mmCIF file of C-alpha atoms in Angstrom:
data_model
loop_
_atom_site.group_PDB
_atom_site.id
_atom_site.type_symbol
_atom_site.label_atom_id
_atom_site.label_comp_id
_atom_site.label_asym_id
_atom_site.label_seq_id
_atom_site.Cartn_x
_atom_site.Cartn_y
_atom_site.Cartn_z
ATOM 1 C CA MET A 186 -112.337 158.812 -72.184
ATOM 2 C CA THR A 187 -112.178 162.173 -73.949
ATOM 3 C CA GLU A 188 -115.300 163.338 -72.080
ATOM 4 C CA PHE A 189 -113.727 162.357 -68.781
ATOM 5 C CA LEU A 190 -110.502 164.208 -69.590
ATOM 6 C CA THR A 191 -112.437 167.274 -70.749
ATOM 7 C CA ALA A 192 -114.363 167.241 -67.479
ATOM 8 C CA ALA A 193 -111.040 167.039 -65.636
ATOM 9 C CA VAL A 194 -109.821 170.094 -67.588
ATOM 10 C CA GLY A 195 -112.987 171.911 -66.528
ATOM 11 C CA LEU A 196 -112.478 170.978 -62.874
ATOM 12 C CA ILE A 197 -108.846 172.157 -62.882
ATOM 13 C CA LEU A 198 -109.799 175.380 -64.652
ATOM 14 C CA ALA A 199 -112.378 175.994 -61.920
ATOM 15 C CA LEU A 200 -109.684 175.437 -59.251
ATOM 16 C CA LEU A 201 -107.400 177.762 -61.185
ATOM 17 C CA ALA A 202 -110.079 180.449 -61.110
ATOM 18 C CA LEU A 203 -110.276 179.983 -57.327
ATOM 19 C CA GLY A 204 -106.520 180.538 -57.193
ATOM 20 C CA LEU A 205 -107.099 183.805 -59.032
ATOM 21 C CA VAL A 206 -109.450 184.905 -56.262
ATOM 22 C CA SER A 207 -106.535 184.426 -53.884
ATOM 23 C CA ILE A 208 -104.330 186.611 -56.108
ATOM 24 C CA LEU A 209 -106.974 189.329 -56.049
ATOM 25 C CA ARG A 210 -107.570 189.148 -52.294
ATOM 26 C CA GLY A 211 -103.997 188.796 -51.101
ATOM 27 C CA PRO A 212 -103.625 190.125 -48.477
ATOM 28 C CA GLY A 213 -99.813 189.736 -48.480
ATOM 29 C CA ASP A 214 -97.310 189.532 -51.340
ATOM 30 C CA THR A 215 -96.438 185.991 -50.282
ATOM 31 C CA ASP A 216 -100.072 184.870 -50.535
ATOM 32 C CA ARG A 217 -100.245 186.343 -54.020
ATOM 33 C CA MET A 218 -97.040 184.647 -55.166
ATOM 34 C CA MET A 219 -98.151 181.299 -53.740
ATOM 35 C CA ALA A 220 -101.436 181.693 -55.621
ATOM 36 C CA ALA A 221 -99.470 182.393 -58.815
ATOM 37 C CA GLN A 222 -97.505 179.180 -58.161
ATOM 38 C CA LEU A 223 -100.786 177.298 -57.724
ATOM 39 C CA ILE A 224 -101.992 178.695 -61.039
ATOM 40 C CA GLY A 225 -98.725 177.579 -62.643
ATOM 41 C CA THR A 226 -99.193 174.037 -61.342
ATOM 42 C CA ALA A 227 -102.836 173.987 -62.453
ATOM 43 C CA GLY A 228 -101.730 175.330 -65.844
ATOM 44 C CA ILE A 229 -99.278 172.429 -66.196
ATOM 45 C CA ALA A 230 -102.076 169.948 -65.451
ATOM 46 C CA VAL A 231 -104.427 171.656 -67.941
ATOM 47 C CA LEU A 232 -101.707 171.615 -70.622
ATOM 48 C CA LEU A 233 -100.997 167.896 -70.144
ATOM 49 C CA LEU A 234 -104.730 167.085 -70.341
ATOM 50 C CA LEU A 235 -105.335 169.444 -73.282
ATOM 51 C CA GLY A 236 -102.430 167.887 -75.168
ATOM 52 C CA THR A 237 -104.053 164.476 -74.797
ATOM 53 C CA VAL A 238 -107.625 165.587 -75.510
ATOM 54 C CA THR A 239 -106.845 167.682 -78.583
ATOM 55 C CA GLY A 240 -103.948 165.560 -79.836
ATOM 56 C CA VAL A 241 -101.276 168.264 -79.562
ATOM 57 C CA PRO A 242 -98.245 166.391 -78.184
ATOM 58 C CA ALA A 243 -96.155 169.593 -78.088
ATOM 59 C CA ALA A 244 -98.386 170.857 -75.244
ATOM 60 C CA VAL A 245 -96.234 168.609 -73.027
ATOM 61 C CA ASP A 246 -93.214 170.764 -73.967
ATOM 62 C CA VAL A 247 -95.062 173.907 -72.880
ATOM 63 C CA ALA A 248 -95.858 172.173 -69.586
ATOM 64 C CA LEU A 249 -92.137 171.346 -69.187
ATOM 65 C CA ILE A 250 -91.131 174.978 -69.729
ATOM 66 C CA LEU A 251 -93.791 176.168 -67.280
ATOM 67 C CA ALA A 252 -92.610 173.677 -64.665
ATOM 68 C CA LEU A 253 -88.989 174.850 -64.941
ATOM 69 C CA LEU A 254 -89.642 178.584 -65.118
ATOM 70 C CA ALA A 255 -92.405 178.780 -62.514
ATOM 71 C CA THR A 256 -89.950 177.315 -59.989
ATOM 72 C CA PHE A 257 -87.398 179.875 -61.091
ATOM 73 C CA ALA A 258 -89.876 182.748 -60.737
ATOM 74 C CA SER A 259 -90.773 181.731 -57.189
ATOM 75 C CA ILE A 260 -87.082 181.666 -56.192
ATOM 76 C CA ALA A 261 -86.569 185.078 -57.768
ATOM 77 C CA PHE A 262 -89.570 186.312 -55.794
ATOM 78 C CA VAL A 263 -88.000 185.197 -52.535
ATOM 79 C CA LYS A 264 -84.608 186.684 -53.472
ATOM 80 C CA LYS A 265 -85.852 189.993 -54.833
ATOM 81 C CA GLY A 266 -88.548 190.388 -52.214
ATOM 82 C CA LEU A 267 -86.087 189.746 -49.403
ATOM 83 C CA SER A 268 -85.391 193.401 -48.685
ATOM 84 C CA ARG A 269 -89.099 193.994 -48.213
ATOM 85 C CA LEU A 270 -89.478 191.019 -45.894
ATOM 86 C CA GLU A 271 -86.518 192.204 -43.858
ATOM 87 C CA SER A 272 -87.995 195.662 -43.461
ATOM 88 C CA ASP A 273 -91.139 193.949 -42.188
ATOM 89 C CA GLY A 274 -89.052 192.099 -39.643
ATOM 90 C CA VAL A 275 -89.442 188.680 -41.297
ATOM 91 C CA GLY A 276 -86.842 186.519 -43.006
ATOM 92 C CA SER A 277 -83.095 186.465 -42.693
ATOM 93 C CA ALA A 278 -80.359 188.246 -44.602
ATOM 94 C CA GLU A 279 -78.650 186.087 -47.198
ATOM 95 C CA ASP A 280 -77.316 188.741 -49.556
ATOM 96 C CA LYS A 281 -74.489 191.107 -48.944
ATOM 97 C CA MET B 228 -122.415 175.291 -77.709
ATOM 98 C CA SER B 229 -120.121 172.385 -76.901
ATOM 99 C CA ILE B 230 -118.518 171.936 -73.507
ATOM 100 C CA ALA B 231 -115.075 172.810 -74.907
ATOM 101 C CA THR B 232 -116.424 176.132 -76.185
ATOM 102 C CA VAL B 233 -117.818 176.893 -72.721
ATOM 103 C CA PHE B 234 -114.333 176.362 -71.267
ATOM 104 C CA GLU B 235 -112.781 178.583 -73.896
ATOM 105 C CA VAL B 236 -115.229 181.414 -73.259
ATOM 106 C CA ALA B 237 -114.697 181.052 -69.503
ATOM 107 C CA LEU B 238 -110.902 181.087 -69.917
ATOM 108 C CA ALA B 239 -111.052 184.178 -72.135
ATOM 109 C CA ALA B 240 -113.277 185.957 -69.600
ATOM 110 C CA VAL B 241 -110.926 185.056 -66.726
ATOM 111 C CA VAL B 242 -107.865 186.292 -68.656
ATOM 112 C CA LEU B 243 -109.628 189.538 -69.570
ATOM 113 C CA GLY B 244 -110.692 190.081 -65.959
ATOM 114 C CA LEU B 245 -107.164 189.389 -64.693
ATOM 115 C CA ALA B 246 -105.711 191.800 -67.272
ATOM 116 C CA ILE B 247 -108.049 194.597 -66.155
ATOM 117 C CA TRP B 248 -107.243 193.904 -62.490
ATOM 118 C CA THR B 249 -103.497 193.933 -63.217
ATOM 119 C CA ILE B 250 -103.816 197.386 -64.768
ATOM 120 C CA ALA B 251 -106.155 198.740 -62.089
ATOM 121 C CA VAL B 252 -104.437 197.486 -58.912
ATOM 122 C CA PRO B 253 -102.413 200.262 -57.231
ATOM 123 C CA GLU B 254 -99.530 198.210 -55.723
ATOM 124 C CA THR B 255 -96.696 197.403 -58.119
ATOM 125 C CA TYR B 256 -96.005 194.015 -56.535
ATOM 126 C CA SER B 257 -99.594 192.788 -56.867
ATOM 127 C CA ALA B 258 -99.694 193.954 -60.472
ATOM 128 C CA THR B 259 -96.473 192.030 -61.166
ATOM 129 C CA VAL B 260 -97.809 188.799 -59.713
ATOM 130 C CA GLY B 261 -101.030 189.333 -61.661
ATOM 131 C CA PHE B 262 -98.958 189.746 -64.817
ATOM 132 C CA VAL B 263 -97.070 186.484 -64.173
ATOM 133 C CA ALA B 264 -100.367 184.602 -63.737
ATOM 134 C CA TYR B 265 -101.688 186.351 -66.843
ATOM 135 C CA GLY B 266 -98.670 185.068 -68.829
ATOM 136 C CA LEU B 267 -99.367 181.504 -67.692
ATOM 137 C CA LEU B 268 -103.024 181.714 -68.739
ATOM 138 C CA VAL B 269 -102.231 183.313 -72.101
ATOM 139 C CA ALA B 270 -99.869 180.385 -72.771
ATOM 140 C CA LEU B 271 -102.877 178.070 -72.282
ATOM 141 C CA ILE B 272 -104.857 180.093 -74.820
ATOM 142 C CA TRP B 273 -102.044 179.923 -77.385
ATOM 143 C CA VAL B 274 -101.969 176.115 -77.036
ATOM 144 C CA ARG B 275 -105.732 176.049 -77.548
ATOM 145 C CA LEU B 276 -105.253 178.155 -80.722
ATOM 146 C CA ASP B 277 -102.691 175.581 -81.972
ATOM 147 C CA ALA B 278 -99.891 178.166 -81.805
ATOM 148 C CA VAL B 279 -97.596 176.054 -79.630
ATOM 149 C CA ASP B 280 -94.443 177.969 -80.644
ATOM 150 C CA VAL B 281 -95.992 181.169 -79.334
ATOM 151 C CA ALA B 282 -97.193 179.360 -76.199
ATOM 152 C CA LEU B 283 -93.639 178.194 -75.482
ATOM 153 C CA THR B 284 -92.278 181.723 -75.811
ATOM 154 C CA GLU B 285 -95.091 183.158 -73.705
ATOM 155 C CA ALA B 286 -94.509 180.557 -70.972
ATOM 156 C CA ALA B 287 -90.760 181.254 -70.997
ATOM 157 C CA ILE B 288 -90.881 185.052 -71.225
ATOM 158 C CA GLY B 289 -94.315 186.117 -69.929
ATOM 159 C CA GLY B 290 -94.555 183.621 -67.073
ATOM 160 C CA GLY B 291 -90.853 183.243 -66.323
ATOM 161 C CA LEU B 292 -88.073 185.677 -67.191
ATOM 162 C CA GLY B 293 -90.314 188.717 -67.829
ATOM 163 C CA GLY B 294 -91.951 188.177 -64.461
ATOM 164 C CA VAL B 295 -88.538 188.133 -62.787
ATOM 165 C CA VAL B 296 -87.523 191.408 -64.473
ATOM 166 C CA LEU B 297 -90.754 193.008 -63.263
ATOM 167 C CA LEU B 298 -90.332 191.578 -59.745
ATOM 168 C CA GLY B 299 -86.885 193.141 -59.590
ATOM 169 C CA ALA B 300 -88.222 196.464 -60.846
ATOM 170 C CA ALA B 301 -91.068 196.340 -58.310
ATOM 171 C CA ALA B 302 -88.618 195.629 -55.483
ATOM 172 C CA ARG B 303 -86.539 198.657 -56.526
ATOM 173 C CA LEU B 304 -89.551 200.927 -57.003
ATOM 174 C CA ARG B 305 -90.925 200.012 -53.600
ATOM 175 C CA ASP B 306 -88.602 202.358 -51.733
ATOM 176 C CA ALA B 307 -89.289 205.134 -54.212
ATOM 177 C CA GLU B 308 -93.055 204.604 -53.966
ATOM 178 C CA ALA B 309 -93.136 205.409 -50.271
ATOM 179 C CA THR B 310 -91.402 208.761 -50.742
ATOM 180 C CA ALA B 311 -92.929 209.835 -54.058
ATOM 181 C CA ALA B 312 -96.577 209.511 -53.135
ATOM 182 C CA GLU B 313 -97.622 212.523 -55.155
ATOM 183 C CA ARG B 314 -100.324 211.999 -57.778
ATOM 184 C CA PRO B 315 -100.409 213.653 -61.185
ATOM 185 C CA ASP B 316 -102.972 216.436 -61.410
ATOM 186 C CA ARG B 317 -106.412 215.998 -62.906
ATOM 187 C CA PHE B 318 -105.471 217.472 -66.274
ATOM 188 C CA THR B 319 -102.513 215.086 -66.811
ATOM 189 C CA ARG B 320 -104.639 212.098 -65.860
ATOM 190 C CA LEU B 321 -107.424 213.211 -68.220
ATOM 191 C CA ILE B 322 -104.961 213.548 -71.117
ATOM 192 C CA ALA B 323 -103.461 210.110 -70.321
ATOM 193 C CA ALA B 324 -106.929 208.544 -70.197
ATOM 194 C CA ILE B 325 -107.938 210.105 -73.534
ATOM 195 C CA LEU B 326 -104.684 208.970 -75.147
ATOM 196 C CA SER B 327 -105.032 205.389 -73.852
ATOM 197 C CA ALA B 328 -108.694 205.183 -74.830
ATOM 198 C CA SER B 329 -108.041 206.447 -78.354
ATOM 199 C CA ILE B 330 -105.192 203.950 -78.852
ATOM 200 C CA ALA B 331 -107.457 201.133 -77.641
ATOM 201 C CA ALA B 332 -110.254 202.342 -79.942
ATOM 202 C CA ALA B 333 -107.874 202.567 -82.913
ATOM 203 C CA LEU B 334 -106.593 199.024 -82.252
ATOM 204 C CA GLY B 335 -110.170 197.729 -81.964
ATOM 205 C CA LEU B 336 -111.130 199.496 -85.193
ATOM 206 C CA ALA B 337 -108.086 198.098 -86.991
ATOM 207 C CA ILE B 338 -109.092 194.568 -85.994
ATOM 208 C CA LEU B 339 -112.729 195.114 -86.999
ATOM 209 C CA ILE B 340 -111.914 196.396 -90.488
ATOM 210 C CA LEU B 341 -109.504 193.542 -91.308
ATOM 211 C CA PRO B 342 -110.637 191.713 -94.450
ATOM 212 C CA ASP B 343 -112.370 188.389 -93.744
ATOM 213 C CA HIS B 344 -109.691 186.456 -95.535
ATOM 214 C CA ALA B 345 -106.585 188.220 -94.345
ATOM 215 C CA PRO B 346 -103.808 188.212 -96.947
ATOM 216 C CA THR B 347 -101.524 185.346 -95.944
ATOM 217 C CA LEU B 348 -98.388 183.644 -97.159
ATOM 218 C CA ALA B 349 -99.060 180.554 -95.035
ATOM 219 C CA PRO B 350 -99.890 178.267 -98.002
ATOM 220 C CA VAL B 351 -96.643 179.306 -99.728
ATOM 221 C CA VAL B 352 -94.692 178.587 -96.542
ATOM 222 C CA ALA B 353 -96.344 175.165 -96.257
ATOM 223 C CA ALA B 354 -95.659 174.411 -99.920
ATOM 224 C CA ASN B 355 -91.963 175.307 -99.643
ATOM 225 C CA ALA B 356 -91.312 173.418 -96.400
ATOM 226 C CA GLY B 357 -89.045 170.999 -98.297
ATOM 227 C CA ALA B 358 -86.610 173.775 -99.280
ATOM 228 C CA THR B 359 -84.821 173.709 -95.917
ATOM 229 C CA GLY B 360 -85.412 170.108 -94.870
ATOM 230 C CA MET B 361 -87.168 171.196 -91.670
ATOM 231 C CA ALA B 362 -90.800 170.419 -90.913
ATOM 232 C CA ASN B 363 -91.589 173.209 -88.416
ATOM 233 C CA PRO B 364 -93.055 176.054 -90.505
ATOM 234 C CA VAL B 365 -92.261 178.618 -87.782
ATOM 235 C CA THR B 366 -88.556 177.715 -87.835
ATOM 236 C CA ASN B 367 -88.631 177.839 -91.639
ATOM 237 C CA VAL B 368 -90.018 181.365 -91.581
ATOM 238 C CA LEU B 369 -87.730 182.578 -88.791
ATOM 239 C CA MET B 370 -84.483 181.090 -90.009
ATOM 240 C CA ALA B 371 -84.910 180.977 -93.792
ATOM 241 C CA PHE B 372 -87.820 182.855 -95.376
ATOM 242 C CA ARG B 373 -87.548 185.881 -93.076
ATOM 243 C CA GLY B 374 -83.997 185.260 -91.869
ATOM 244 C CA MET B 375 -83.142 188.956 -92.146
ATOM 245 C CA ASP B 376 -85.697 189.890 -89.467
ATOM 246 C CA THR B 377 -84.408 187.235 -87.084
ATOM 247 C CA MET B 378 -80.809 188.332 -87.550
ATOM 248 C CA LEU B 379 -81.635 191.966 -86.858
ATOM 249 C CA GLU B 380 -83.678 190.891 -83.840
ATOM 250 C CA LYS B 381 -80.585 189.259 -82.353
ATOM 251 C CA VAL B 382 -78.630 192.464 -82.985
ATOM 252 C CA VAL B 383 -81.348 194.297 -81.036
ATOM 253 C CA LEU B 384 -80.856 191.842 -78.151
ATOM 254 C CA LEU B 385 -77.162 192.708 -78.204
ATOM 255 C CA LEU B 386 -78.023 196.414 -78.126
ATOM 256 C CA THR B 387 -80.223 195.912 -75.055
ATOM 257 C CA VAL B 388 -77.259 194.370 -73.214
ATOM 258 C CA VAL B 389 -75.167 197.387 -74.215
ATOM 259 C CA GLY B 390 -77.971 199.591 -72.885
ATOM 260 C CA VAL B 391 -78.105 197.792 -69.526
ATOM 261 C CA TRP B 392 -74.321 197.801 -69.163
ATOM 262 C CA SER B 393 -74.142 201.502 -69.917
ATOM 263 C CA LEU B 394 -76.062 202.129 -66.670
ATOM 264 C CA ALA B 395 -72.956 201.102 -64.732
ATOM 265 C CA SER B 396 -71.011 203.700 -62.801
ATOM 266 C CA ASP B 397 -67.492 204.485 -64.023
ATOM 267 C CA ARG B 398 -65.974 202.770 -61.000
ATOM 268 C CA ALA B 399 -67.842 199.497 -61.566
ATOM 269 C CA TRP B 400 -67.238 199.350 -65.315
ATOM 270 C CA GLY B 401 -65.840 196.006 -66.385
ATOM 271 C CA GLY B 402 -66.978 194.437 -63.119
ATOM 272 C CA ARG B 403 -69.539 191.795 -62.274
ATOM 273 C CA PRO B 404 -73.279 192.524 -62.713
ATOM 274 C CA GLY B 405 -75.720 192.303 -59.832
ATOM 275 C CA PRO B 406 -75.177 191.695 -56.123
ATOM 276 C CA HIS B 407 -73.094 188.794 -54.869
ATOM 277 C CA HIS B 408 -75.509 186.122 -53.679
ATOM 278 C CA GLU B 409 -74.731 183.939 -50.737
ATOM 279 C CA ALA B 410 -76.903 181.119 -49.528
ATOM 280 C CA ASP B 411 -76.541 178.321 -47.013
ATOM 281 C CA PRO B 412 -74.565 175.683 -48.978
ATOM 282 C CA HIS B 413 -76.636 172.947 -47.314
ATOM 283 C CA GLY B 414 -79.909 174.863 -47.571
ATOM 284 C CA VAL B 415 -82.913 174.171 -49.756
ATOM 285 C CA LEU B 416 -82.011 176.836 -52.334
ATOM 286 C CA ALA B 417 -78.535 175.444 -52.956
ATOM 287 C CA PHE B 418 -80.055 171.947 -53.137
ATOM 288 C CA LEU B 419 -82.597 173.051 -55.753
ATOM 289 C CA ALA B 420 -79.879 174.877 -57.698
ATOM 290 C CA ARG B 421 -77.975 171.591 -57.917
ATOM 291 C CA LEU B 422 -81.045 169.466 -58.660
ATOM 292 C CA LEU B 423 -82.829 171.511 -61.312
ATOM 293 C CA PRO B 424 -80.117 172.702 -63.764
ATOM 294 C CA PRO B 425 -79.160 169.225 -65.097
ATOM 295 C CA ALA B 426 -82.798 168.634 -66.061
ATOM 296 C CA GLY B 427 -83.145 172.218 -67.283
ATOM 297 C CA ILE B 428 -80.054 172.011 -69.500
ATOM 298 C CA VAL B 429 -81.391 168.831 -71.109
ATOM 299 C CA VAL B 430 -84.779 170.525 -71.676
ATOM 300 C CA GLY B 431 -83.060 173.589 -73.165
ATOM 301 C CA ILE B 432 -81.034 171.512 -75.631
ATOM 302 C CA TYR B 433 -84.124 169.440 -76.422
ATOM 303 C CA MET B 434 -86.060 172.653 -77.188
ATOM 304 C CA LEU B 435 -83.353 173.686 -79.645
ATOM 305 C CA TRP B 436 -83.180 170.265 -81.283
ATOM 306 C CA THR B 437 -86.914 169.637 -81.547
ATOM 307 C CA GLY B 438 -87.420 173.110 -83.053
ATOM 308 C CA ALA B 439 -86.420 171.816 -86.483
ATOM 309 C CA ASP B 440 -89.498 169.644 -86.877
ATOM 310 C CA HIS B 441 -91.798 170.484 -83.943
ATOM 311 C CA PRO B 442 -92.647 173.593 -81.918
ATOM 312 C CA GLY B 443 -89.562 174.935 -80.147
ATOM 313 C CA GLY B 444 -86.370 176.644 -81.163
ATOM 314 C CA ALA B 445 -83.302 178.585 -80.111
ATOM 315 C CA PHE B 446 -85.164 181.332 -78.246
ATOM 316 C CA GLN B 447 -87.164 179.023 -75.982
ATOM 317 C CA GLY B 448 -84.125 176.817 -75.390
ATOM 318 C CA GLY B 449 -82.002 179.872 -74.623
ATOM 319 C CA ALA B 450 -84.574 181.172 -72.143
ATOM 320 C CA VAL B 451 -84.516 177.863 -70.236
ATOM 321 C CA LEU B 452 -80.706 177.772 -70.192
ATOM 322 C CA ALA B 453 -80.600 181.395 -68.998
ATOM 323 C CA SER B 454 -82.958 180.661 -66.104
ATOM 324 C CA MET B 455 -80.870 177.663 -65.036
ATOM 325 C CA TRP B 456 -77.697 179.775 -65.049
ATOM 326 C CA LEU B 457 -79.433 182.496 -63.018
ATOM 327 C CA LEU B 458 -80.664 179.865 -60.566
ATOM 328 C CA ALA B 459 -77.078 178.775 -59.885
ATOM 329 C CA ILE B 460 -76.071 182.443 -59.537
ATOM 330 C CA MET B 461 -78.907 183.233 -57.112
ATOM 331 C CA ALA B 462 -78.023 180.208 -54.983
ATOM 332 C CA GLY B 463 -74.444 181.456 -54.708
ATOM 333 C CA LEU B 464 -73.048 178.406 -56.513
ATOM 334 C CA ALA B 465 -71.734 180.517 -59.400
ATOM 335 C CA ASP B 466 -70.947 184.193 -59.828
ATOM 336 C CA THR B 467 -71.840 186.466 -62.711
ATOM 337 C CA PRO B 468 -68.870 186.841 -65.064
ATOM 338 C CA PRO B 469 -67.187 190.252 -65.271
ATOM 339 C CA VAL B 470 -68.509 192.125 -68.299
ATOM 340 C CA SER B 471 -64.940 192.729 -69.470
ATOM 341 C CA SER B 472 -64.308 189.007 -69.952
ATOM 342 C CA ARG B 473 -63.419 188.075 -73.515
ATOM 343 C CA TRP B 474 -65.254 184.740 -73.661
ATOM 344 C CA LEU B 475 -68.476 186.337 -72.462
ATOM 345 C CA ARG B 476 -68.305 188.994 -75.169
ATOM 346 C CA PHE B 477 -67.471 186.310 -77.740
ATOM 347 C CA ILE B 478 -70.591 184.333 -76.792
ATOM 348 C CA LEU B 479 -72.695 187.510 -76.920
ATOM 349 C CA VAL B 480 -71.744 188.189 -80.550
ATOM 350 C CA ALA B 481 -71.455 184.522 -81.657
ATOM 351 C CA GLY B 482 -75.102 184.122 -82.726
ATOM 352 C CA PRO B 483 -75.632 187.279 -84.783
ATOM 353 C CA GLY B 484 -72.000 187.104 -85.974
ATOM 354 C CA LEU B 485 -72.324 183.595 -87.401
ATOM 355 C CA PHE B 486 -75.704 184.520 -88.890
ATOM 356 C CA LEU B 487 -74.082 187.493 -90.624
ATOM 357 C CA VAL B 488 -71.143 185.415 -91.894
ATOM 358 C CA VAL B 489 -73.483 182.774 -93.336
ATOM 359 C CA GLY B 490 -75.602 185.560 -94.849
ATOM 360 C CA LEU B 491 -72.578 187.143 -96.521
ATOM 361 C CA GLY B 492 -71.564 183.672 -97.703
ATOM 362 C CA GLY B 493 -74.933 183.508 -99.468
ATOM 363 C CA LEU B 494 -74.033 186.772 -101.196
ATOM 364 C CA CYS B 495 -70.659 185.421 -102.412
ATOM 365 C CA PHE B 496 -71.529 181.824 -103.283
ATOM 366 C CA GLY B 497 -75.302 181.791 -103.581
ATOM 367 C CA ALA B 498 -78.174 183.765 -105.004
ATOM 368 C CA ALA B 499 -78.577 186.530 -102.421
ATOM 369 C CA PHE B 500 -77.777 187.744 -98.895
ATOM 370 C CA LEU B 501 -78.885 185.037 -96.443
ATOM 371 C CA ALA B 502 -79.672 182.567 -99.266
ATOM 372 C CA TYR B 503 -78.668 179.097 -98.104
ATOM 373 C CA PRO B 504 -77.442 176.552 -100.671
ATOM 374 C CA VAL B 505 -80.254 173.972 -100.745
ATOM 375 C CA ALA B 506 -77.976 171.012 -100.046
ATOM 376 C CA PHE B 507 -76.527 172.613 -96.879
ATOM 377 C CA ALA B 508 -79.598 174.540 -95.686
ATOM 378 C CA LYS B 509 -80.372 172.363 -92.676
ATOM 379 C CA PRO B 510 -76.803 171.987 -91.320
ATOM 380 C CA LEU B 511 -76.204 175.736 -91.765
ATOM 381 C CA ILE B 512 -79.428 176.683 -89.991
ATOM 382 C CA LEU B 513 -78.730 174.238 -87.167
ATOM 383 C CA GLY B 514 -75.216 175.649 -86.807
ATOM 384 C CA ILE B 515 -76.586 179.189 -86.560
ATOM 385 C CA GLU B 516 -79.170 178.033 -84.027
ATOM 386 C CA VAL B 517 -76.557 176.370 -81.818
ATOM 387 C CA ALA B 518 -74.552 179.604 -81.715
ATOM 388 C CA MET B 519 -77.786 181.524 -81.223
ATOM 389 C CA VAL B 520 -78.990 179.466 -78.246
ATOM 390 C CA LEU B 521 -75.748 180.285 -76.391
ATOM 391 C CA THR B 522 -76.026 183.966 -77.320
ATOM 392 C CA ILE B 523 -79.670 184.149 -76.243
ATOM 393 C CA ALA B 524 -79.001 182.345 -72.956
ATOM 394 C CA ALA B 525 -76.107 184.684 -72.131
ATOM 395 C CA THR B 526 -78.019 187.786 -73.252
ATOM 396 C CA LEU B 527 -81.191 187.036 -71.287
ATOM 397 C CA ALA B 528 -79.257 186.091 -68.164
ATOM 398 C CA LEU B 529 -77.169 189.282 -68.338
ATOM 399 C CA LEU B 530 -80.272 191.407 -68.932
ATOM 400 C CA LEU B 531 -81.756 189.976 -65.728
ATOM 401 C CA ALA B 532 -78.506 190.267 -63.801
ATOM 402 C CA GLY B 533 -78.420 194.027 -64.469
ATOM 403 C CA ALA B 534 -75.663 196.577 -64.772
ATOM 404 C CA PRO B 535 -72.115 195.909 -63.505
ATOM 405 C CA GLU B 536 -71.957 196.820 -59.797
ATOM 406 C CA ARG B 537 -68.863 195.182 -58.326
ATOM 407 C CA ASN B 538 -65.233 195.075 -59.316
ATOM 408 C CA ALA B 539 -64.084 191.713 -60.612
#
């Protein structure tokens, strides 16, 4: 079972590295932020698997924190990046 | 080389590559997103190194709140970047490169000449775990064995809030920090801001509570609570409190204040400043941590909200 889970960690890490390629390539800010979200999700999966494989139950807590704060970061991205999107002619004004 | 080692080497290489890219990329926004992803990956490495307390803090600060601060800074710099396109001259850049390279070389040298068995107090900490009745060695060090450092650290947090507030204009002083957010009350953002905070508040309190015996603690719990508060603010469901409000200022000083009072109590009734009586060590530390989690949540949220901009 451990071998299977370790292989799963390897697979997700490989997918995570592919997400990094998307961060590097862009081309837009939104693509980059979505790639960062993908990496966050993959990181949660790796943490849950690692916690089981290596017997560190607290890894689940790290995954919990990542899940909560990655969502928060993406919302902040949309809010803070709004002025930029508006100047590009995309998005709608929500802030006064 | 086992398969796990291969993964570790690959992860380290990826993190190093991402770090170099984050420094080298010219656009501020791309660098910020790279830094957020970097924080997430470094949290993985800390878990792999069995430093789960550090991983929790890295996930909360590096991947979460720190990223949001940088995103805000990048959004503000963006307008300035377009106008100030001038580059420093060759001489300035050469000096900066030499300075950076020598600091990196000095750091590398310092790590290389460390003794093989670094002097450590870890065995002493492990041996004295019973003194406070808490099983998490990190909490023992932070709250008891090196309590002075932690207390001063919270005072520094307070000073940073003072620093941010002092950026306010005279007219806005005493007002509410940040812009007023408005969102569609039936939209997806308002929905998420109602859905997530109940779970987040439970996780934040759990982080505080579990910190006594397992990785976690007031700082991580406070960071989660702060992000949930900011989520409600960004969705327009709540507004930032005016900085002149008494209860806000009370919460801001509650953590370090209670820490100081308990410390002085140790001077009067116990052996030394910040010495807890053994019988009451755990309840006292938990009491300080409860006050601290509120202080940290308020402080971090206010740091992200920025300087007062609007009249209350």
